[in-house]
Structure formats: C-alpha cells, structure tokens
GROMACS .gro file of C-alpha atoms in nm:
model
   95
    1UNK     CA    1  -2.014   3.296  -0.179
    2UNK     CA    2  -1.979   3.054  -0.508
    3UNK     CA    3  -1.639   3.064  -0.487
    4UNK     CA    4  -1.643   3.029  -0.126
    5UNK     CA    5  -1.896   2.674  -0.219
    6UNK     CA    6  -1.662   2.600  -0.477
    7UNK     CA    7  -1.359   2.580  -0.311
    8UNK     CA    8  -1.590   2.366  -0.007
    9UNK     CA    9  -1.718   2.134  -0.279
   10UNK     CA   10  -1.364   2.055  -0.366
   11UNK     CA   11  -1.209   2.015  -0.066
   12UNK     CA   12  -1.500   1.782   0.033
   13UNK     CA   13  -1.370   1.557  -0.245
   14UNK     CA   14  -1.031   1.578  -0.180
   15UNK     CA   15  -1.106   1.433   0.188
   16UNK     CA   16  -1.321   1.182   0.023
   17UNK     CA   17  -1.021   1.064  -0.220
   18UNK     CA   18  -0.770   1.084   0.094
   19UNK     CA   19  -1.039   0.833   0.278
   20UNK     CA   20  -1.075   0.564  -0.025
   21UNK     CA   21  -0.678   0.619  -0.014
   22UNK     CA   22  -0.631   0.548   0.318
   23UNK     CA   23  -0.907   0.248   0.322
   24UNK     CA   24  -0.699   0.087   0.055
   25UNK     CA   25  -0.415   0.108   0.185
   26UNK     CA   26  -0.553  -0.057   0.526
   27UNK     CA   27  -0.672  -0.316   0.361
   28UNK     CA   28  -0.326  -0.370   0.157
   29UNK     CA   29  -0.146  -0.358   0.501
   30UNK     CA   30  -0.379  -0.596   0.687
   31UNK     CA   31  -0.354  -0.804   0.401
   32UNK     CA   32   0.073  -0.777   0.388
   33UNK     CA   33   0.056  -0.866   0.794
   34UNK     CA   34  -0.177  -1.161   0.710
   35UNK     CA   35   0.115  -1.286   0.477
   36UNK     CA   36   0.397  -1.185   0.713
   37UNK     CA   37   0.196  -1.379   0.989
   38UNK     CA   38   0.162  -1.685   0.777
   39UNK     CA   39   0.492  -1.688   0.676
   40UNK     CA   40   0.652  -1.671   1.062
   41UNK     CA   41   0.464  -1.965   1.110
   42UNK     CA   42   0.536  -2.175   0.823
   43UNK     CA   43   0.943  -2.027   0.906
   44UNK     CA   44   0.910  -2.190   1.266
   45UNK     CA   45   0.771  -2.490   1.139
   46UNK     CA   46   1.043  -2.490   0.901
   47UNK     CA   47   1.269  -2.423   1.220
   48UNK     CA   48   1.115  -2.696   1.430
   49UNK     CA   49   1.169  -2.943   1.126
   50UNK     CA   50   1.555  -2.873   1.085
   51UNK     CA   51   1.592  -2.518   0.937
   52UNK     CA   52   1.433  -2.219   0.705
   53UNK     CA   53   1.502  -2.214   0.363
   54UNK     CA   54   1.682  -1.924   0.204
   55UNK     CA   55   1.408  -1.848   0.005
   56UNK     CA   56   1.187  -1.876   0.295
   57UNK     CA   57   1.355  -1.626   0.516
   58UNK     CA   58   1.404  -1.410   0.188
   59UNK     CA   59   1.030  -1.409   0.137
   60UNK     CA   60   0.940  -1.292   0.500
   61UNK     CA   61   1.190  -1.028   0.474
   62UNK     CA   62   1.049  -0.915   0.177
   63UNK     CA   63   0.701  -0.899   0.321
   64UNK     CA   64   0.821  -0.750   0.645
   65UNK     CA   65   0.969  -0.475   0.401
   66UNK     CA   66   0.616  -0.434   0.261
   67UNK     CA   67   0.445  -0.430   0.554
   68UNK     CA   68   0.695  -0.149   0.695
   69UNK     CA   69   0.659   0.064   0.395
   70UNK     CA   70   0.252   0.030   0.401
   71UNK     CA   71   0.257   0.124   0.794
   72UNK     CA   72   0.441   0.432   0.687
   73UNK     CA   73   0.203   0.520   0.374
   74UNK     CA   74  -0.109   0.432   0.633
   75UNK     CA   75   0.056   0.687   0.870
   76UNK     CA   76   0.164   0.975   0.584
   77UNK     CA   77  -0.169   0.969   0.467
   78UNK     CA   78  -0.360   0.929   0.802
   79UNK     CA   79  -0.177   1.305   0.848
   80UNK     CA   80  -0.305   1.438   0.492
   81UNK     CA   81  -0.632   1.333   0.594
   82UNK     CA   82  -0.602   1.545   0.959
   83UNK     CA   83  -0.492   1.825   0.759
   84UNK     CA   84  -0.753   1.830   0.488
   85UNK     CA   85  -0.997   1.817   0.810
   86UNK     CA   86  -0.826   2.137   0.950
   87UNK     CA   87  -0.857   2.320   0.673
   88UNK     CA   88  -1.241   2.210   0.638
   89UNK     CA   89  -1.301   2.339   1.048
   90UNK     CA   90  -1.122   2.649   0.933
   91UNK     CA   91  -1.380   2.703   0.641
   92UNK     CA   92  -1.653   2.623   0.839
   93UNK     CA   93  -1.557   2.876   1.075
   94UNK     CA   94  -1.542   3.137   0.808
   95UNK     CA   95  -1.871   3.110   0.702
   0.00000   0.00000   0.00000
C-alpha cells in the first residue's frame, strides 16, 4: 500500500509540473499572438503608407514562427497532461 501511495504521490506531482508547464506556455503563446497581432497592424499601416519594411515583414515572420512552434508545444503537452490523467483514473481504479 506505501508503494502503491508512493507511486500516487508522485504522479500527483508530475501532473502538477505538466499543469505549471502548460500554464506557461499559454501565457508565452498568448503573449507571442499579442506581438504577431501588433505587428499585422503596424505591417498594414506600413502597407497603407507605401510599403513594409524588410525588417518588418522579417519580424512578423519570425513571430508567426514562434507562435506556430508554441501552438504545437501547448498541444504536445496538453496530450502529456491527458495521459498523466489516464494513468491517475487507472490507479484510482486499482485501489
């Protein structure tokens, strides 16, 4: 039965970790579609004034790369998470 506890306890705080992960990396992603949001519309302002810089339309490709990449970490992890809570049902229906 310790072990049993044990290996709950642990598990517990592996979900817990994958949750802080997955909260941080929300907030990271928000964040990188705030930037690639403010960027779009400084680019069509550029636009409407005569044309985006280079560096302009470098920088929103760059954040839409971020912003791609985080979606995919938010969406890897959001699966960890579902699996760490499978293997906690299973437990709890070995008890």
């Amino acid at each position: 039965m310790h072990t049993e506890r044990t290996g709950f306890d642990r598990l517990e705080g592996l979900v817990a970790d994958a949750l802080d992960s997955l909260a941080s990396l929300r907030d990271r992603a928000l964040s990188a579609e705030a930037r690639v949001r403010d960027l779009e519309e400084a680019l069509e302002r550029h636009e409407a004034a005569g044309g985006a810089s280079e560096e302009t339309a470098h920088r929103l490709g760059a954040y839409q790369a971020e912003n791609r990449e985080l979606r995919g970490r938010l969406t890897r992890g959001r699966e960890g998470v579902e699996r760490l809570l499978a293997r906690i049902r299973f437990l709890e229906e070995q008890r």
